[in-house]
Short mmCIF file of C-alpha atoms in Angstrom, two decimals:
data_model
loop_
_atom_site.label_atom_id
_atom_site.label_comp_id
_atom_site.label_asym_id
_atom_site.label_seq_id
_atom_site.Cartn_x
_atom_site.Cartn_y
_atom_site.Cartn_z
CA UNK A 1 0.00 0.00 0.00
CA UNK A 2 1.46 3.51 -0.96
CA UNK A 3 2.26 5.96 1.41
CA UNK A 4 -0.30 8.35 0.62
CA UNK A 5 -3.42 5.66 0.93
CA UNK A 6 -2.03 3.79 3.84
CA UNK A 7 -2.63 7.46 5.80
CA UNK A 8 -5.78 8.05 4.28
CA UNK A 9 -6.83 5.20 5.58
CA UNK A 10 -5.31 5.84 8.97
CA UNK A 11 -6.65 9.40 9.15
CA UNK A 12 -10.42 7.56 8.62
CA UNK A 13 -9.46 5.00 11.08
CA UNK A 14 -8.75 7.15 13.89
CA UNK A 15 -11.18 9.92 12.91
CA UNK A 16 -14.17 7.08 14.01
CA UNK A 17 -11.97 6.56 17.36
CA UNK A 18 -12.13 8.79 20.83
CA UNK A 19 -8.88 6.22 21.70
CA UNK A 20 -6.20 5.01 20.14
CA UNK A 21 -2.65 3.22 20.44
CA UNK A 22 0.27 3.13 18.29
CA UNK A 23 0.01 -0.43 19.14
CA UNK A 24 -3.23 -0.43 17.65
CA UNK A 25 -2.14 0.98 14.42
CA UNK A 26 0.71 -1.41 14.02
CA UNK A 27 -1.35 -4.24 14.36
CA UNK A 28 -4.14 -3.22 12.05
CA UNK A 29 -2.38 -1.63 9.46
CA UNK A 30 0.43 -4.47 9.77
CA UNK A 31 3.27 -1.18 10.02
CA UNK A 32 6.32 -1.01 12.27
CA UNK A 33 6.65 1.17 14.75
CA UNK A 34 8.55 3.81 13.53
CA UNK A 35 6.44 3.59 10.38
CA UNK A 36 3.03 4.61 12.83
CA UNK A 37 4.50 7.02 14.65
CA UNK A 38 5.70 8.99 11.35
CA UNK A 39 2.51 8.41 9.68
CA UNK A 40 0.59 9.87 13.12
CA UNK A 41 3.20 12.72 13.24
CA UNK A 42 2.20 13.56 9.45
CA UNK A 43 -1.43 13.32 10.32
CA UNK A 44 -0.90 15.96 12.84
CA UNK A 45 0.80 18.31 10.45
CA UNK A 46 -2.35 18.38 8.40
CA UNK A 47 -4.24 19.50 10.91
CA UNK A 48 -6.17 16.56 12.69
CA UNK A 49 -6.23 17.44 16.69
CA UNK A 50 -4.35 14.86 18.63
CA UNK A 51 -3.63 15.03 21.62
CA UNK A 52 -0.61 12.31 23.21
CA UNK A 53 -1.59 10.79 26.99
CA UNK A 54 1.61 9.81 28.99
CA UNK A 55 1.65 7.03 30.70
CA UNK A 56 2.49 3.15 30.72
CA UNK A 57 -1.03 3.02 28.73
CA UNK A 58 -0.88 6.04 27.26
CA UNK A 59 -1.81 6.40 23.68
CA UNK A 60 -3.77 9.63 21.69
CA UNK A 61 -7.70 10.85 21.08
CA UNK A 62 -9.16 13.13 19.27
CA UNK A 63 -10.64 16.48 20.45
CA UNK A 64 -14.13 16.24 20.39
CA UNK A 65 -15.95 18.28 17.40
CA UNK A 66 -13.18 17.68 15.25
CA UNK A 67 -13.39 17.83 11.32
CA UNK A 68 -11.26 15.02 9.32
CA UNK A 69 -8.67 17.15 7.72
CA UNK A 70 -9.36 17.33 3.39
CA UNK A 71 -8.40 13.62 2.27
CA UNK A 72 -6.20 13.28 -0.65
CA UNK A 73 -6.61 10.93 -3.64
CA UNK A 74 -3.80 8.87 -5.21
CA UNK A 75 -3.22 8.84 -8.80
CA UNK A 76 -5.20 5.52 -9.29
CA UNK A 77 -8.11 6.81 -6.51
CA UNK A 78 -8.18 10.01 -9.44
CA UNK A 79 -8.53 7.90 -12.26
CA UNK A 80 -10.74 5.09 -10.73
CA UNK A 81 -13.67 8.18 -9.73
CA UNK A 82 -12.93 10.17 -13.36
CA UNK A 83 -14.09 6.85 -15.62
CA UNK A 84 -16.97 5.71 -13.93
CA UNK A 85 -17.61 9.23 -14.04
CA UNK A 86 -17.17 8.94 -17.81
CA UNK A 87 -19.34 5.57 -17.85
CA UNK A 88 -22.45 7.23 -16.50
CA UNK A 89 -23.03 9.55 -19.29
CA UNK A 90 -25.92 9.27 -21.06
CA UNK A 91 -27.56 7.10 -18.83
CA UNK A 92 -30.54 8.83 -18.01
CA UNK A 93 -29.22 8.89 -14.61
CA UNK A 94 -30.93 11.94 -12.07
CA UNK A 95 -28.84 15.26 -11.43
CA UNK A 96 -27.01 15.23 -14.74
CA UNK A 97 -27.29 19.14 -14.88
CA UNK A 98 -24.71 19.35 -12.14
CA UNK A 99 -22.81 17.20 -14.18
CA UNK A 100 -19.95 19.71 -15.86
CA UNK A 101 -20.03 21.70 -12.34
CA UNK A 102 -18.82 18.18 -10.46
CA UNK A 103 -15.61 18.14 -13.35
CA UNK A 104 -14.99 21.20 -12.79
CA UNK A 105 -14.74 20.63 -8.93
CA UNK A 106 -12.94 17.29 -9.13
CA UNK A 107 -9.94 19.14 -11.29
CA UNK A 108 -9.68 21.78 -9.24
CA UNK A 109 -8.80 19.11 -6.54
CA UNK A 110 -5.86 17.43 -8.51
CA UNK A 111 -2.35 18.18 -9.74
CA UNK A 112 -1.72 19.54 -13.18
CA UNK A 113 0.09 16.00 -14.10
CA UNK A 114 -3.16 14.31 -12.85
CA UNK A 115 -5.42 16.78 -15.09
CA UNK A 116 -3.43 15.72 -17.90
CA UNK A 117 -4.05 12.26 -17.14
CA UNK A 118 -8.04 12.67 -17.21
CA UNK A 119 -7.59 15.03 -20.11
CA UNK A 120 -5.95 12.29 -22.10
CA UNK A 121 -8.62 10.19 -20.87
CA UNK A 122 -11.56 11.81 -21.54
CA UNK A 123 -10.13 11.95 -25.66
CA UNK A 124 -9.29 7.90 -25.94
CA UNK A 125 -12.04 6.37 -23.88
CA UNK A 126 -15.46 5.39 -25.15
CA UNK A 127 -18.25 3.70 -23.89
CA UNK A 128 -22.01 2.70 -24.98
CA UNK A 129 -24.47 5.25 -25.35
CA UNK A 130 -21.48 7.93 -26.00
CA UNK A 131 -21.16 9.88 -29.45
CA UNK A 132 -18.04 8.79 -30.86
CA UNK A 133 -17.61 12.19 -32.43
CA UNK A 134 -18.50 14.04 -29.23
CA UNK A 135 -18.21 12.58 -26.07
CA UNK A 136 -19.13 15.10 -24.05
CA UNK A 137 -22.74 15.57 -25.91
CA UNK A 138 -25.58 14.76 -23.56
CA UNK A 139 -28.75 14.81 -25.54
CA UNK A 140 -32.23 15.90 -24.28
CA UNK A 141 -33.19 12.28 -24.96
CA UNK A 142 -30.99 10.79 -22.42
CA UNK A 143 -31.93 13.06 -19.71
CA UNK A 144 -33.83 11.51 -17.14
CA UNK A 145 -37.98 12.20 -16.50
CA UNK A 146 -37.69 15.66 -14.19
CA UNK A 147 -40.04 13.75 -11.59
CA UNK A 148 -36.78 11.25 -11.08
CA UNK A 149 -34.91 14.09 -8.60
CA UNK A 150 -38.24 14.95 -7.20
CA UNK A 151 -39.03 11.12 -6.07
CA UNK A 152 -35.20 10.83 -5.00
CA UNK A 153 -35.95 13.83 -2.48
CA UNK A 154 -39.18 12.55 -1.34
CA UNK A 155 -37.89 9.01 -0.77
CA UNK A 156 -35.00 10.05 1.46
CA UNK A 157 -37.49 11.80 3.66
CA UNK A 158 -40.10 8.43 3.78
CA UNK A 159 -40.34 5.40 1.91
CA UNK A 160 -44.28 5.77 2.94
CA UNK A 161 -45.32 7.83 -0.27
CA UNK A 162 -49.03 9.03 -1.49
CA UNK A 163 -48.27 9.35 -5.32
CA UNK A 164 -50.45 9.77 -8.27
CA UNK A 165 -49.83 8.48 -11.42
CA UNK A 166 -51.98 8.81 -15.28
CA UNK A 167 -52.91 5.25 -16.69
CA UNK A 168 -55.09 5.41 -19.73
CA UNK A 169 -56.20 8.90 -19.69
CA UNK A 170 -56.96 8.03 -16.11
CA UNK A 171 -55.44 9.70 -12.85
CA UNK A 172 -54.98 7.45 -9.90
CA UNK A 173 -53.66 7.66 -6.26
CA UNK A 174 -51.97 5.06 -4.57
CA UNK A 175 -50.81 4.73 -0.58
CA UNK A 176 -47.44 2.86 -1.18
CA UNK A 177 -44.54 1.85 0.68
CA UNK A 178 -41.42 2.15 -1.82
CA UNK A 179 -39.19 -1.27 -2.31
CA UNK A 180 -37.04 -0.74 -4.77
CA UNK A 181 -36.21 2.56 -7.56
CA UNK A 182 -34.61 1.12 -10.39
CA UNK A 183 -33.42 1.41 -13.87
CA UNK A 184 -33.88 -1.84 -16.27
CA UNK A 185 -34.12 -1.34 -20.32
CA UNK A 186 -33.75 2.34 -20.35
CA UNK A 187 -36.39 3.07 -18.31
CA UNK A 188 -37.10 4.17 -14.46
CA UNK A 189 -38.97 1.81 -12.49
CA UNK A 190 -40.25 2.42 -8.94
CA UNK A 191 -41.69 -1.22 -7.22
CA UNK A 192 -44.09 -0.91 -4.56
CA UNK A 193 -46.34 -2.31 -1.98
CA UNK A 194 -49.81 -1.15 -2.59
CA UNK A 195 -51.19 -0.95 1.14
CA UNK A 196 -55.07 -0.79 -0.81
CA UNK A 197 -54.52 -4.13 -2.50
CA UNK A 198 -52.11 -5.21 -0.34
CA UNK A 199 -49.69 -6.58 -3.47
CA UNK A 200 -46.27 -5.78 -5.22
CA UNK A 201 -46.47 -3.32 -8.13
CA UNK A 202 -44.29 -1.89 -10.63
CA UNK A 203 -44.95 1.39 -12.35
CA UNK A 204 -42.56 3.50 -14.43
CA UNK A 205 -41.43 6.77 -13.37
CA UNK A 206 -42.75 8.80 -16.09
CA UNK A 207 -46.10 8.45 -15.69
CA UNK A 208 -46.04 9.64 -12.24
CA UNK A 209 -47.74 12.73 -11.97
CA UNK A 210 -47.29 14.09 -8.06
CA UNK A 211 -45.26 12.59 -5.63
CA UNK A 212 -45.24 13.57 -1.45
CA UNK A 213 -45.22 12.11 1.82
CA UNK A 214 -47.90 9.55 3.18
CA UNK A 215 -48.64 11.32 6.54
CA UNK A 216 -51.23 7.99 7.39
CA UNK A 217 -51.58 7.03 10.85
CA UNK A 218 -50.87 3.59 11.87
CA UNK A 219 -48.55 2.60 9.29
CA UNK A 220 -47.69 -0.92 8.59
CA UNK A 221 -44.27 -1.72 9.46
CA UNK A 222 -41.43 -2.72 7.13
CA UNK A 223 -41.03 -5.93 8.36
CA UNK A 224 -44.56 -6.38 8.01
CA UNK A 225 -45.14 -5.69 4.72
CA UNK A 226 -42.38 -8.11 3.85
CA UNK A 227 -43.86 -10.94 5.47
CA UNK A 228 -47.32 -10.20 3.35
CA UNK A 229 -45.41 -10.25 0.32
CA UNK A 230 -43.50 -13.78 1.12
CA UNK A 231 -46.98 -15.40 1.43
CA UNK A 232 -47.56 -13.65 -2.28
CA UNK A 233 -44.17 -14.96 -3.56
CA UNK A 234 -45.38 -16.89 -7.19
CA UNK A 235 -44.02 -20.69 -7.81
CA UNK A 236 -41.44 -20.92 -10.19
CA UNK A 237 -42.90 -21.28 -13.72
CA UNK A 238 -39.62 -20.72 -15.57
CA UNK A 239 -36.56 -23.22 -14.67
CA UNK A 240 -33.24 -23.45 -17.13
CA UNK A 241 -30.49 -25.44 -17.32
CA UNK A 242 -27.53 -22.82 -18.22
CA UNK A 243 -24.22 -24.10 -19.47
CA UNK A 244 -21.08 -22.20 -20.09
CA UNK A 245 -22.31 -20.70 -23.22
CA UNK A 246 -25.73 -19.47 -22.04
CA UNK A 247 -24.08 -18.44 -18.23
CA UNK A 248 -21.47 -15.82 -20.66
CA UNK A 249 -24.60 -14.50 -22.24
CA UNK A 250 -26.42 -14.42 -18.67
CA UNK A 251 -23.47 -12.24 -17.99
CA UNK A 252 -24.09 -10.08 -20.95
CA UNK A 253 -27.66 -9.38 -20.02
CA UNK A 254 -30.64 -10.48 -17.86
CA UNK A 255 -33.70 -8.73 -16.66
CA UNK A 256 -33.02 -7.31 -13.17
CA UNK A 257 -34.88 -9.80 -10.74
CA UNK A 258 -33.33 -12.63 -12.10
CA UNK A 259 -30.52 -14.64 -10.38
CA UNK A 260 -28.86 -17.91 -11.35
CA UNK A 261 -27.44 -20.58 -9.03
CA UNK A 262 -24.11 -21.90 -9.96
CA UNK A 263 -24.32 -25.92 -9.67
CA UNK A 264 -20.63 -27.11 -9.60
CA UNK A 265 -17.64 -25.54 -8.27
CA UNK A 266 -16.10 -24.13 -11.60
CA UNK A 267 -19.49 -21.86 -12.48
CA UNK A 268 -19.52 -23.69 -15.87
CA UNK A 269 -23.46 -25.11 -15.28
CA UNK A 270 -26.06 -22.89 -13.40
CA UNK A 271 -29.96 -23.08 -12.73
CA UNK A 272 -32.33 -20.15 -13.35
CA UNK A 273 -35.82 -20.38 -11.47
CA UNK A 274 -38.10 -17.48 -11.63
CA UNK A 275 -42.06 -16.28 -12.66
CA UNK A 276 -43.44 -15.49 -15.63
CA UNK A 277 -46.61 -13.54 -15.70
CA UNK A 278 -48.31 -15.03 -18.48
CA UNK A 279 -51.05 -12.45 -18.70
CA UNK A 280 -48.77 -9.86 -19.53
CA UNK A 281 -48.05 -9.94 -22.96
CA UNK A 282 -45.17 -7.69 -22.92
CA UNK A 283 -42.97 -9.98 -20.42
CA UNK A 284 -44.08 -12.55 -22.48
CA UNK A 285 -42.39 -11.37 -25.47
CA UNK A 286 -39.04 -9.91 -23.53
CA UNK A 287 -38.87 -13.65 -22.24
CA UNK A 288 -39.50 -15.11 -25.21
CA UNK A 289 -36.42 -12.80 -27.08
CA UNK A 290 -34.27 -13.19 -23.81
CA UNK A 291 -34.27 -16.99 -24.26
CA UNK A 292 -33.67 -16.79 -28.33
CA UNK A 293 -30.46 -14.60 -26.94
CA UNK A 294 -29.46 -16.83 -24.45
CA UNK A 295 -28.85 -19.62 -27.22
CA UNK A 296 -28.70 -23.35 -27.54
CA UNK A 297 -26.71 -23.90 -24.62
CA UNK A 298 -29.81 -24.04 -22.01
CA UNK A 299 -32.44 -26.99 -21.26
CA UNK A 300 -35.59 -26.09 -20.28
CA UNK A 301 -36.83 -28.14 -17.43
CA UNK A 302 -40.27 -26.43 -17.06
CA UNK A 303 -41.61 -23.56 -19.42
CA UNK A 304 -45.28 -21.69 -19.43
CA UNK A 305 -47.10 -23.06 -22.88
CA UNK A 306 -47.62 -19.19 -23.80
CA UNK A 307 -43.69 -18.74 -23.87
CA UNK A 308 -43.65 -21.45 -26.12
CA UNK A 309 -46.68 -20.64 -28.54
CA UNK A 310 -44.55 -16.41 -28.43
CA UNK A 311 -41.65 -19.00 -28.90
CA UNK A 312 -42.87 -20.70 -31.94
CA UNK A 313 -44.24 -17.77 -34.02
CA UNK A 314 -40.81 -15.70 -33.05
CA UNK A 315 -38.99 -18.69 -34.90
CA UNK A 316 -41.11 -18.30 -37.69
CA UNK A 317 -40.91 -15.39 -38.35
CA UNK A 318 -37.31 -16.14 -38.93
CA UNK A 319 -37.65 -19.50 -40.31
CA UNK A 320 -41.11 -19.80 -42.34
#
């Protein structure tokens, strides 16, 4: 560990501490001595309040209200935060406005040499969704729906939200609890419990229309409303035999809730169990084009008949 992250680390370490030893530090950051009391010496140059006890037990704490000195980042640190930086653009992600103020910010932290780095960077590195002949563009289209930011807010305050949503030329109002906000296929998905119904629901984020606080009394508690939805949990209807093949293009891509299970010790055979609404026609078509891309390498141990009759015409529409 280099110099420069080994006291970072240190500085963090003893920050979260009213007590410490140097014995301490030797032993969990695996340093001699000498090498803890220079790094604790340097640590008090920058500014960090210590203050030594005497003593056979003797050792140092930190003044009480005291502010972790600024933390500096090693080259790699720099580079590590700059491209996944980088791999978030265009990704419909929330707060992208702040986006060229946060660059700014994060080279104004750095060393010319390390600006040069990310310059250089920023020229030779690609990835999907970016304009090869302008990086930097961010089109309107890959902005995120403005009520993203507004939920974000909301949902840090209470996960018990009243929101109302338009289905169908048709304005609704659901008491929810909040599960899970998530991004699958492009799109913003928020998954709920609906307390009226008492079931899981999914609904996108752009057709959410108003979004605040549920100030009900006698809320139902978390732990609650996860025991409801266990007794709701759907039987498998869906279970695959993966090999090595089909696990790579798992890898590749796989709608969010699913999960295989690896079933020998080199991960070259897994088992995928999950539901399939068959009512929905949608799903029923993603599934059906998610197995197509998952290739020859799978055995289907049990399959809904509707997957296979979306199945069959997909295959002939290719092969008449």
């Amino acid at each position: 560990m280099k110099k420069v992250e080994r006291i970072n680390i240190i500085m963090r370490y003893v920050n979260n501490r009213s007590h410490f030893t140097i014995t301490e530090i030797m032993r969990e950051f695996d340093i001699s001595r000498s090498t803890a009391i220079r790094d604790i010496r340097e640590i008090e140059a920058m500014g960090m309040p210590l203050v030594a006890e005497v003593g056979r037990d003797g050792g140092y704490f930190v003044l009480n209200n005291s502010i972790l000195p600024t933390i500096r980042f090693s080259d790699n640190e720099v580079k590590a935060l700059f491209i996944a930086f980088m791999a978030t653009r265009n990704q419909q992600l929330p707060y992208l406005k702040i986006r060229q103020s946060l660059a700014e910010k994060l080279l104004g932290l750095i060393s010319e040499n390390q600006q040069d780095d990310l310059l250089l960077l920023n020229q030779i590195l690609l990835f999907e969704g970016t304009n090869p002949y302008n990086p930097d563009l961010l089109d309107l289209s890959d902005l995120p729906h403005p009520m993203l930011e507004k939920l974000i807010q909301v949902l840090l305050l209470d996960r018990y939200l009243l929101i109302t949503i338009k289905e169908e030329k048709e304005i609704k109002a659901y008491h929810i609890y909040l599960l899970y906000l998530y991004r699958e296929k492009s799109f913003w998905q928020i998954e709920v419990f609906d307390f009226e119904d008492e079931k899981r629901r999914i609904f996108p984020v752009d057709i959410l229309i108003d979004i605040k606080p549920d100030h009900t009394k006698n809320r139902v508690s978390k732990k609650k409303i996860l025991e409801k939805l266990s007794k709701l949990e759907e039987v498998s209807n869906l279970v695959l035999d993966l090999g090595p093949k089909a696990i790579a293009q798992f890898k590749k891509y796989h709608p969010l809730k699913f999960s295989i299970s690896y079933t020998n010790p080199y991960q070259t055979t897994a088992i995928l169990k999950t539901f399939i609404n068959v009512n929905n026609l949608e799903e029923l078509t993603e599934i059906a084009n998610w197995l197509l891309f998952l290739g020859g390498d799978i055995k289907i141990r049990e399959v809904p008949e509707e997957v296979l009759e979306v199945l069959q015409e997909r295959l002939y529409l290719y092969y008449p």
